Coordinates of N, CA, C and O in Angstrom, one line a residue:
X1 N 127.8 -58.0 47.6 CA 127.8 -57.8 49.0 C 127.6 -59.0 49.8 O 126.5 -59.7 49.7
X2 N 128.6 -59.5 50.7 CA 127.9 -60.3 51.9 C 127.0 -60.4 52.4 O 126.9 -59.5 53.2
X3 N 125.9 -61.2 52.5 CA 124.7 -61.1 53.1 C 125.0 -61.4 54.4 O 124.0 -61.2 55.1
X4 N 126.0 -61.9 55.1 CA 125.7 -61.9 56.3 C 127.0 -61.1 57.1 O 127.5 -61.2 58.2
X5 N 127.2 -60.0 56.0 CA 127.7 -59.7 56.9 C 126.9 -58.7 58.3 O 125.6 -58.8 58.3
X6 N 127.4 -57.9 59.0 CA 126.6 -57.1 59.9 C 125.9 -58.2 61.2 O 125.7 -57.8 62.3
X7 N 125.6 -59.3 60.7 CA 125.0 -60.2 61.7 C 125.8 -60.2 63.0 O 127.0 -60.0 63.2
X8 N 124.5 -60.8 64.0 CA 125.1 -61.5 65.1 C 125.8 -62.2 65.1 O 125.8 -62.9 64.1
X9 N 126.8 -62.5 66.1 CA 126.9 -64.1 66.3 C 127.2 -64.5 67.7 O 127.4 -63.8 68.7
X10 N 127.2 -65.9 67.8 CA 126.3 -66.4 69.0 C 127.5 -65.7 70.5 O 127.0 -65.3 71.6
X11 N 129.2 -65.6 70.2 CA 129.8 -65.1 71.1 C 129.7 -63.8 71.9 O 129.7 -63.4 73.0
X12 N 129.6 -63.0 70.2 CA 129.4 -61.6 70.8 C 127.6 -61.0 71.1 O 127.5 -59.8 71.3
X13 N 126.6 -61.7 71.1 CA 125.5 -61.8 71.8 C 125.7 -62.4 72.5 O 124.5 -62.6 72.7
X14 N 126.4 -63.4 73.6 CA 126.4 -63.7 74.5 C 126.9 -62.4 75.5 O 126.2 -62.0 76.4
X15 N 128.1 -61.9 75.3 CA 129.0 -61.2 75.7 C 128.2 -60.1 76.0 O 128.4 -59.5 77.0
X16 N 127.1 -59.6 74.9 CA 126.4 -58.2 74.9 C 125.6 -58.5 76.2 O 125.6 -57.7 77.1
X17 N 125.0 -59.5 76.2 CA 123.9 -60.0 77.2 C 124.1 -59.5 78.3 O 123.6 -58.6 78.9
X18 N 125.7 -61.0 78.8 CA 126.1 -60.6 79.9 C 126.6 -59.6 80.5 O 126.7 -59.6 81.7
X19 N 126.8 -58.6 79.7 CA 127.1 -57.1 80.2 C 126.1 -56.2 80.8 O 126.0 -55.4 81.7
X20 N 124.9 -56.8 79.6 CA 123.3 -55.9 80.2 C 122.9 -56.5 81.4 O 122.7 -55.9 82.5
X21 N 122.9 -58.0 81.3 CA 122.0 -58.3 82.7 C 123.0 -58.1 83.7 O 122.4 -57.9 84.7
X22 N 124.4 -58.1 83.7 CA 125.4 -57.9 85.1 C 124.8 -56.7 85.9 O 124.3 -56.7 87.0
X23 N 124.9 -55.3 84.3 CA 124.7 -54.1 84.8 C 123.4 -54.2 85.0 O 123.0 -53.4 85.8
X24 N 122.6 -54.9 84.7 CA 120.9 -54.6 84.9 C 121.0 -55.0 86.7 O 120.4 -54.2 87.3
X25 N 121.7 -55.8 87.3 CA 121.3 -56.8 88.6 C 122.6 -56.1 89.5 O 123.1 -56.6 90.5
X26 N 123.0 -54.8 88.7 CA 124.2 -53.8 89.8 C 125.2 -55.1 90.4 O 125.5 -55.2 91.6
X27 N 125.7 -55.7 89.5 CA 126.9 -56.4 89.8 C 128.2 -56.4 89.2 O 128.3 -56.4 88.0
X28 N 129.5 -56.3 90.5 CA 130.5 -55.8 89.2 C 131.1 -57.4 88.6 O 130.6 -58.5 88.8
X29 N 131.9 -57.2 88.1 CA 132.5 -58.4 87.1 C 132.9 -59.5 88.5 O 132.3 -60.6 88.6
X30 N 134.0 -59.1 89.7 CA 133.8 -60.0 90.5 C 132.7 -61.1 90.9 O 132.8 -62.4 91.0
X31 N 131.7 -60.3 91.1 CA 130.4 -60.2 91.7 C 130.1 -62.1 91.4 O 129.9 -63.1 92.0
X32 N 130.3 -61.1 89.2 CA 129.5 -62.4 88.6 C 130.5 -63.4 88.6 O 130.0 -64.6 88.7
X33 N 132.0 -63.3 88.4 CA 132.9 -64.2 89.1 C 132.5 -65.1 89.9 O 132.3 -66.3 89.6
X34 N 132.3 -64.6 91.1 CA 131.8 -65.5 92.2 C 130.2 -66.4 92.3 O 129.8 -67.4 93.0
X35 N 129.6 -65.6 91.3 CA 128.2 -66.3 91.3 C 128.5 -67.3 89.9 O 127.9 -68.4 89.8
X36 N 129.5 -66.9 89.2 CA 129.6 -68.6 88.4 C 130.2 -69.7 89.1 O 129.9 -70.9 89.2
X37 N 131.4 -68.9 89.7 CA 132.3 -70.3 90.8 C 131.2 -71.0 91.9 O 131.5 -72.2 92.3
X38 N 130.0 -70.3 92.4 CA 128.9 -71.0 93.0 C 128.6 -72.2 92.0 O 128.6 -73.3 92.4
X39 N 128.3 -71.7 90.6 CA 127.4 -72.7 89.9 C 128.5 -73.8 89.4 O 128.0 -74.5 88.6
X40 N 129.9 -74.2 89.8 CA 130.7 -74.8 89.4 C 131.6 -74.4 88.3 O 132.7 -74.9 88.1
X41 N 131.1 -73.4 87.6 CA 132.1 -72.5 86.7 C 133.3 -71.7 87.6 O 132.9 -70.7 88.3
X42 N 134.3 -72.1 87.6 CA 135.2 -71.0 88.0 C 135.9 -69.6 86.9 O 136.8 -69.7 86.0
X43 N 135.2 -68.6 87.4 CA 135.2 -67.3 86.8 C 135.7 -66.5 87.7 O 135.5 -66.8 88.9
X44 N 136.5 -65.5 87.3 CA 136.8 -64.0 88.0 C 136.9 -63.1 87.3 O 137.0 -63.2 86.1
X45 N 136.7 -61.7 87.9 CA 136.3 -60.7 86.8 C 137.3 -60.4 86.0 O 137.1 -59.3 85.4
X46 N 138.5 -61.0 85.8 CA 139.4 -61.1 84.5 C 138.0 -61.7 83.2 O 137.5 -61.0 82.3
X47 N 137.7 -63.2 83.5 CA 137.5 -63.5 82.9 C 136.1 -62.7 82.2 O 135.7 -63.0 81.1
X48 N 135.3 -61.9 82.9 CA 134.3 -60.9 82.3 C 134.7 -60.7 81.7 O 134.8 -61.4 80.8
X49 N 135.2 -59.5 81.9 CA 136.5 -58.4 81.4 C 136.6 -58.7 79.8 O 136.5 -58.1 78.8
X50 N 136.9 -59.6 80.1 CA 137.9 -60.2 78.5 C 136.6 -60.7 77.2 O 136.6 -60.5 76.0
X51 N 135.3 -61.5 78.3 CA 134.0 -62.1 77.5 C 133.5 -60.9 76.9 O 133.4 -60.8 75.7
X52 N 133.1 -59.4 78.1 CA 132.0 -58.3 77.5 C 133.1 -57.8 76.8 O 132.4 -57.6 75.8
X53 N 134.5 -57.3 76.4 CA 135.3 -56.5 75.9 C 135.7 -57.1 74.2 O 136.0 -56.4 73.2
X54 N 135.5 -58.3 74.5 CA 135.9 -59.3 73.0 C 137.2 -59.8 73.3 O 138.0 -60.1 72.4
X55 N 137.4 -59.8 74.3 CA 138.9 -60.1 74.0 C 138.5 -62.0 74.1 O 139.5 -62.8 74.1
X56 N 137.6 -62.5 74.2 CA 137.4 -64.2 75.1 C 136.5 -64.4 73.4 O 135.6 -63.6 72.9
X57 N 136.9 -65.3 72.9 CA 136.5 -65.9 71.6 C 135.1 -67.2 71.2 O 134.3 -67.5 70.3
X58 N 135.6 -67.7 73.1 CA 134.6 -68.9 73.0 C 133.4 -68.5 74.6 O 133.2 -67.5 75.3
X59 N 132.7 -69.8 74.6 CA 131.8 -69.7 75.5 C 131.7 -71.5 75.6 O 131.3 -72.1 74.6
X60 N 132.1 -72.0 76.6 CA 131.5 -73.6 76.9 C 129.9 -73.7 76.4 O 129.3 -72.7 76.1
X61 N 129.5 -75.0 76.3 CA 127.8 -75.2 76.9 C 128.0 -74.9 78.2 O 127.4 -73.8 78.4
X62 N 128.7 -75.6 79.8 CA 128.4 -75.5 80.7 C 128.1 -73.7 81.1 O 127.2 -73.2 81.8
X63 N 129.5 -73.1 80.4 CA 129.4 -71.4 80.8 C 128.1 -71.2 80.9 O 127.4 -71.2 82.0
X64 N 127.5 -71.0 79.3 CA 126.6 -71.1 78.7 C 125.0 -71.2 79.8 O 124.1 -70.4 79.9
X65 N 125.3 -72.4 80.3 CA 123.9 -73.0 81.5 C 124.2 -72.2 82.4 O 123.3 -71.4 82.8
X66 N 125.5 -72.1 83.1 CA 125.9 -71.2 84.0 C 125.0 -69.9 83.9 O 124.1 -69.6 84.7
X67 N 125.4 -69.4 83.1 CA 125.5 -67.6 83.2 C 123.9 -67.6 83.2 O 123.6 -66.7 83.9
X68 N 122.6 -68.4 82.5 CA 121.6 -68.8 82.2 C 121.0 -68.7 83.7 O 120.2 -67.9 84.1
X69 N 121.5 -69.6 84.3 CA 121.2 -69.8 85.7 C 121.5 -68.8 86.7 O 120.6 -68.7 87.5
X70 N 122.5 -68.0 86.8 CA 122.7 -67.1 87.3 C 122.1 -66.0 87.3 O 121.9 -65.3 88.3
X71 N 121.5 -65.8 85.9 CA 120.9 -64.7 85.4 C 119.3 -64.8 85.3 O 118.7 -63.8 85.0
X72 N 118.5 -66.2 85.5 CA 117.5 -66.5 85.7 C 116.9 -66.4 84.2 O 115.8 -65.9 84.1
X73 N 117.5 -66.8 83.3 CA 117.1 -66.3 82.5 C 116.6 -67.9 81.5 O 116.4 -68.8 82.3
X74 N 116.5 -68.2 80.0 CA 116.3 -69.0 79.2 C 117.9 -68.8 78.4 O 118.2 -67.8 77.9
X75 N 118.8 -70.3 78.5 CA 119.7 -69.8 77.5 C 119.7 -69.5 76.5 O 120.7 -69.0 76.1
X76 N 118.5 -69.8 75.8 CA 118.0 -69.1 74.1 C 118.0 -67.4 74.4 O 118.0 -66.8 73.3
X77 N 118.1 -66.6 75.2 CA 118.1 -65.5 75.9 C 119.2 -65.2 75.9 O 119.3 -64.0 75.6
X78 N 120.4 -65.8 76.0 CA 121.9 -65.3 76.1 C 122.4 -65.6 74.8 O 123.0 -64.8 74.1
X79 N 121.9 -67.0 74.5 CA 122.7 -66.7 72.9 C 122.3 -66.2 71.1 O 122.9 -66.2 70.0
X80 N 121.0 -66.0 71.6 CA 120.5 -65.6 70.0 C 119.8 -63.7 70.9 O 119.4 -63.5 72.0
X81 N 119.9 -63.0 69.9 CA 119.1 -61.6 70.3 C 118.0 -61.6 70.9 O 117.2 -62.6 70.8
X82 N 117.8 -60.6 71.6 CA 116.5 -60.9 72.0 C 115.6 -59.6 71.3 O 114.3 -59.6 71.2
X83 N 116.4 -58.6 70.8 CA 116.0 -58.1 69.6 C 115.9 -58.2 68.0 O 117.0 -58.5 67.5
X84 N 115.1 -58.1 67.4 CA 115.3 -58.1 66.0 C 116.3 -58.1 65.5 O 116.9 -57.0 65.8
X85 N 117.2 -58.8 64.6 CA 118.0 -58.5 63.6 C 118.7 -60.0 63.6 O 118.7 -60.8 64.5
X86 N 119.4 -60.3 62.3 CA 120.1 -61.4 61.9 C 121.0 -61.7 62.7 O 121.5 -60.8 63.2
X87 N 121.4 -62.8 62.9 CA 121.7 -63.7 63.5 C 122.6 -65.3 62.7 O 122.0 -66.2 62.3
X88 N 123.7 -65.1 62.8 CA 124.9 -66.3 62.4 C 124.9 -67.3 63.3 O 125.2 -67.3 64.4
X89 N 124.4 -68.2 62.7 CA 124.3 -69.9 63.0 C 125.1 -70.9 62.6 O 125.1 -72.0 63.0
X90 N 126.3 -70.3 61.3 CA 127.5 -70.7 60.5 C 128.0 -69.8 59.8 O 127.1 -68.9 59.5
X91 N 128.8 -69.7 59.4 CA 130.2 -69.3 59.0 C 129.1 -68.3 57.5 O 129.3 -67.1 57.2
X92 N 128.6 -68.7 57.2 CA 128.0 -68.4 55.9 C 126.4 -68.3 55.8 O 125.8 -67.9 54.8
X93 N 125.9 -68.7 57.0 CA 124.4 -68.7 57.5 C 123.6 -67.9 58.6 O 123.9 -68.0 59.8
X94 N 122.6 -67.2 58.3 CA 122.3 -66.2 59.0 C 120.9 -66.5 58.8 O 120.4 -67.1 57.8
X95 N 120.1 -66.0 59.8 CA 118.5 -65.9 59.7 C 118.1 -64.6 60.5 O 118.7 -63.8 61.2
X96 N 117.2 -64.6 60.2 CA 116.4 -63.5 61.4 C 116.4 -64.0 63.0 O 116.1 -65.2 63.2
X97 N 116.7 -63.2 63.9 CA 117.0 -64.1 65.5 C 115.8 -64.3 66.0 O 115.9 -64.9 67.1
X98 N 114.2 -63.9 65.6 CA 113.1 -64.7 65.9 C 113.1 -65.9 65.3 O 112.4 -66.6 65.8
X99 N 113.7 -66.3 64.4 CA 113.4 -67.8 63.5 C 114.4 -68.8 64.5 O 114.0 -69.8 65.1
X100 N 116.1 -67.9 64.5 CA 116.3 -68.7 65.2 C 116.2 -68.9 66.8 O 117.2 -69.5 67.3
X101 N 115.4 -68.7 67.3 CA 115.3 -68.6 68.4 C 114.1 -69.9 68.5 O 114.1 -70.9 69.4
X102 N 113.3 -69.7 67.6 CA 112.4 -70.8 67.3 C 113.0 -72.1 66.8 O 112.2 -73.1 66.7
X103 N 114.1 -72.3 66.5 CA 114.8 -73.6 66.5 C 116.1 -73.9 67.3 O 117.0 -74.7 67.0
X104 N 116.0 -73.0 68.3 CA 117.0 -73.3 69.5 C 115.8 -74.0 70.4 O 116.1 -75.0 71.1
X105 N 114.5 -73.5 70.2 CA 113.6 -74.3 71.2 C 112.8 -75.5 71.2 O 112.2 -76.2 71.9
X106 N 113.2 -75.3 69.4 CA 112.9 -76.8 69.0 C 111.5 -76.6 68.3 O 110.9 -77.5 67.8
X107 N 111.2 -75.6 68.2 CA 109.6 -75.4 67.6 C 109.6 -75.3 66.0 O 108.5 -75.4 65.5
X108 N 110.4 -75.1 65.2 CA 110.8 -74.6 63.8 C 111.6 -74.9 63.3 O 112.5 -74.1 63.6
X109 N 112.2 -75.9 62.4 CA 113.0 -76.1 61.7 C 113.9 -75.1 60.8 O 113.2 -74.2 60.3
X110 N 114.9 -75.1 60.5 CA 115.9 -73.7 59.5 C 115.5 -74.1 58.6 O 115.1 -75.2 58.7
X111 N 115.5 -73.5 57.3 CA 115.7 -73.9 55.9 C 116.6 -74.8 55.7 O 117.6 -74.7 56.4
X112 N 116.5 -76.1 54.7 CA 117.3 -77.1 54.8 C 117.4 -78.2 55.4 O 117.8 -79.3 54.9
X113 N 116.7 -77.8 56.6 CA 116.4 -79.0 57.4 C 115.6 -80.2 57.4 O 114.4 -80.0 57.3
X114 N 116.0 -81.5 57.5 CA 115.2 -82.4 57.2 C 114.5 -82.5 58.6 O 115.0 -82.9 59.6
X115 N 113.1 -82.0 58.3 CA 111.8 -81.7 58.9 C 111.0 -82.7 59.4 O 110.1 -82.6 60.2
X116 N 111.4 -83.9 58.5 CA 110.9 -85.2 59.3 C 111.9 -85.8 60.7 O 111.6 -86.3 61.8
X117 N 113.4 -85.5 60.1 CA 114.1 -85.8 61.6 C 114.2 -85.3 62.6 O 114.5 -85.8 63.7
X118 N 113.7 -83.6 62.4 CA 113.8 -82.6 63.5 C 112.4 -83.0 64.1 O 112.3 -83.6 65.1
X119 N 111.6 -82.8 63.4 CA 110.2 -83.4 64.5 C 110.0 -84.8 65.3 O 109.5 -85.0 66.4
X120 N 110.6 -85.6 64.4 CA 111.4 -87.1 64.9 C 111.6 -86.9 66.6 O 111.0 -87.4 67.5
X121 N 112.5 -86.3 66.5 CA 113.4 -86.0 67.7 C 112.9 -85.6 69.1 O 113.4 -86.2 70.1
X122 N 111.9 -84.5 69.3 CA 111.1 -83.9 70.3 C 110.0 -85.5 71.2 O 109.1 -86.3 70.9
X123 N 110.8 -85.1 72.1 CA 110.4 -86.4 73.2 C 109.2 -86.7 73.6 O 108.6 -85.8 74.2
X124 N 108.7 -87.7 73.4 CA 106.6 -87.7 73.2 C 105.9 -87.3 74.1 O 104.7 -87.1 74.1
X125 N 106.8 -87.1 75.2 CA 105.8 -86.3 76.5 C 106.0 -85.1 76.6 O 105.5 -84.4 77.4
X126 N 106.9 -84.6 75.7 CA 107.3 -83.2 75.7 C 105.7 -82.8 74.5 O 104.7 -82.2 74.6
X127 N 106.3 -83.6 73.5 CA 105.3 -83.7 72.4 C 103.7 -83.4 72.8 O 103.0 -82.5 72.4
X128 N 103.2 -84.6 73.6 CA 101.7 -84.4 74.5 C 101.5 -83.5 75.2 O 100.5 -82.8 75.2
X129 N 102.6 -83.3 75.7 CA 102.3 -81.8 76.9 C 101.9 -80.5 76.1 O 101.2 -79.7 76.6
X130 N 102.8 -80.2 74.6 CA 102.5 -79.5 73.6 C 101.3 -79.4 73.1 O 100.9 -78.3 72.9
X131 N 100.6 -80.4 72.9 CA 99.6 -81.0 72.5 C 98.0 -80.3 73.4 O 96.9 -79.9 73.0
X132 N 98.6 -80.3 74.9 CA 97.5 -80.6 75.8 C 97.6 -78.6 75.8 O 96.5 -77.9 76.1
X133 N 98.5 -78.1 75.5 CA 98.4 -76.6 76.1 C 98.3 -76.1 74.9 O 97.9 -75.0 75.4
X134 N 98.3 -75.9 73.6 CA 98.5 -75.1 72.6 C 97.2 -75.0 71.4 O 97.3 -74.4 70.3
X135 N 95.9 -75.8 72.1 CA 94.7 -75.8 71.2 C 94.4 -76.8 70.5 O 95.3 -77.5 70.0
X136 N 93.3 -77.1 70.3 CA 93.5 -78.2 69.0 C 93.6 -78.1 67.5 O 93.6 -79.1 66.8
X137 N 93.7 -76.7 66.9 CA 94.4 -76.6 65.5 C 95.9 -76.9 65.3 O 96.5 -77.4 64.4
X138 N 96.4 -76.5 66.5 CA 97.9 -76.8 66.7 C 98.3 -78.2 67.1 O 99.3 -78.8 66.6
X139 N 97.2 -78.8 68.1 CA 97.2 -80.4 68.1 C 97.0 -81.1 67.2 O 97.6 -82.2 67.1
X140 N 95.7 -80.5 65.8 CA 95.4 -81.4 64.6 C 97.5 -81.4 64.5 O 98.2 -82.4 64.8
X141 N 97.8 -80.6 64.2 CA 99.0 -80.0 63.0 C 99.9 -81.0 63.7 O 100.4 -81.9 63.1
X142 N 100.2 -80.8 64.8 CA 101.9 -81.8 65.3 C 101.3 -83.0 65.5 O 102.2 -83.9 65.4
X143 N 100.2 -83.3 65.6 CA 99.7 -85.0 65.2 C 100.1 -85.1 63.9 O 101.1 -85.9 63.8
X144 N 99.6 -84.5 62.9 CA 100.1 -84.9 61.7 C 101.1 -84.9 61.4 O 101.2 -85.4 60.3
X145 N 102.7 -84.3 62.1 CA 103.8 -83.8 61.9 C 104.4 -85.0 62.9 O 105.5 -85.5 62.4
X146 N 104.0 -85.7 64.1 CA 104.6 -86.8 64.4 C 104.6 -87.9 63.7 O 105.5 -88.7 63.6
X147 N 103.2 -88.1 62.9 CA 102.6 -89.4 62.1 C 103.8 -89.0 61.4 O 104.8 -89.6 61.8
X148 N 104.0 -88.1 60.3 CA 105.0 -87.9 59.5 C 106.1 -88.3 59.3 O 106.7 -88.7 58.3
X149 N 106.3 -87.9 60.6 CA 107.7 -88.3 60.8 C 108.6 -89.5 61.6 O 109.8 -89.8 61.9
X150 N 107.0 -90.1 61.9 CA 107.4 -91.3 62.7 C 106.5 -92.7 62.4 O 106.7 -93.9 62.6
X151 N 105.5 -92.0 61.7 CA 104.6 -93.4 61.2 C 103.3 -93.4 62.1 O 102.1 -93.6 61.8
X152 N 103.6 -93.0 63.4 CA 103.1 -93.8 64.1 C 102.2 -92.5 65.0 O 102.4 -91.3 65.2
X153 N 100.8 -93.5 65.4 CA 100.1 -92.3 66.1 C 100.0 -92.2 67.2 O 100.3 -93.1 68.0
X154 N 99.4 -90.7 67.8 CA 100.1 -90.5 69.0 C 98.6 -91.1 70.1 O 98.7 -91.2 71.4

């Protein structure tokens, strides 16, 4: 059996989203047409239509920030579940959509991942600010996880 099959994936949770929060904020497909052409996305409720129905295959990044913004929401919110259940990240790769939700934010690396480059990467004031709010067992741990991955101390 496929293990992935049944999963999410990142189009048609986007698609599902946009259909709850439209209907959640009583707007029709125009509506949100017009509130993406505000954000510089030009949308009309054709193009809903076709995103919540399946018939639209892709999603830009800008859509993507768009609809995010429109909807007040975190784009990690539009494109991974915000309920329980697996979630497709490749063609053949699936996780649970809390894990990935935790490496859309940058907090957790996937299986596979070289864990010294992913922590590498998170920008040192982003890093410190992490630092300053999350305790100091969590500060011992990403001190140790920068040295790691960078040599160098914070």
């Amino acid at each position: 059996m496929d293990h992935t099959e049944g999963a999410a994936d990142p189009v048609a949770t986007i698609s599902a989203r946009v259909k709850e929060l439209r209907t959640r904020k009583g707007w029709t497909g125009a509506e949100l047409g017009k509130q993406m052409t505000a954000r510089g996305v030009r949308w009309d409720r054709s193009i809903v239509a076709n995103l919540e129905n399946g018939r639209r295959a892709t999603v830009s990044v800008n859509e993507l920030l768009a609809l995010a913004r429109v909807f007040d929401v975190a784009p990690v919110h539009l494109l991974v579940p915000v309920q329980e259940r697996l979630f497709r990240v490749a063609a053949d790769e699936v996780y649970p959509a809390q894990r990935v939700r935790a490496w859309v934010r940058g907090d957790s690396p996937l299986p596979g991942t070289d864990e010294r480059t992913f922590r590498s990467e998170v920008p040192l004031d982003e890093l410190q600010g992490r630092l300053t709010t999350e305790g100091r067992s969590r500060r011992d741990r990403m001190r140790a996880e920068y040295r790691a991955a960078t040599g160098r101390e914070i």
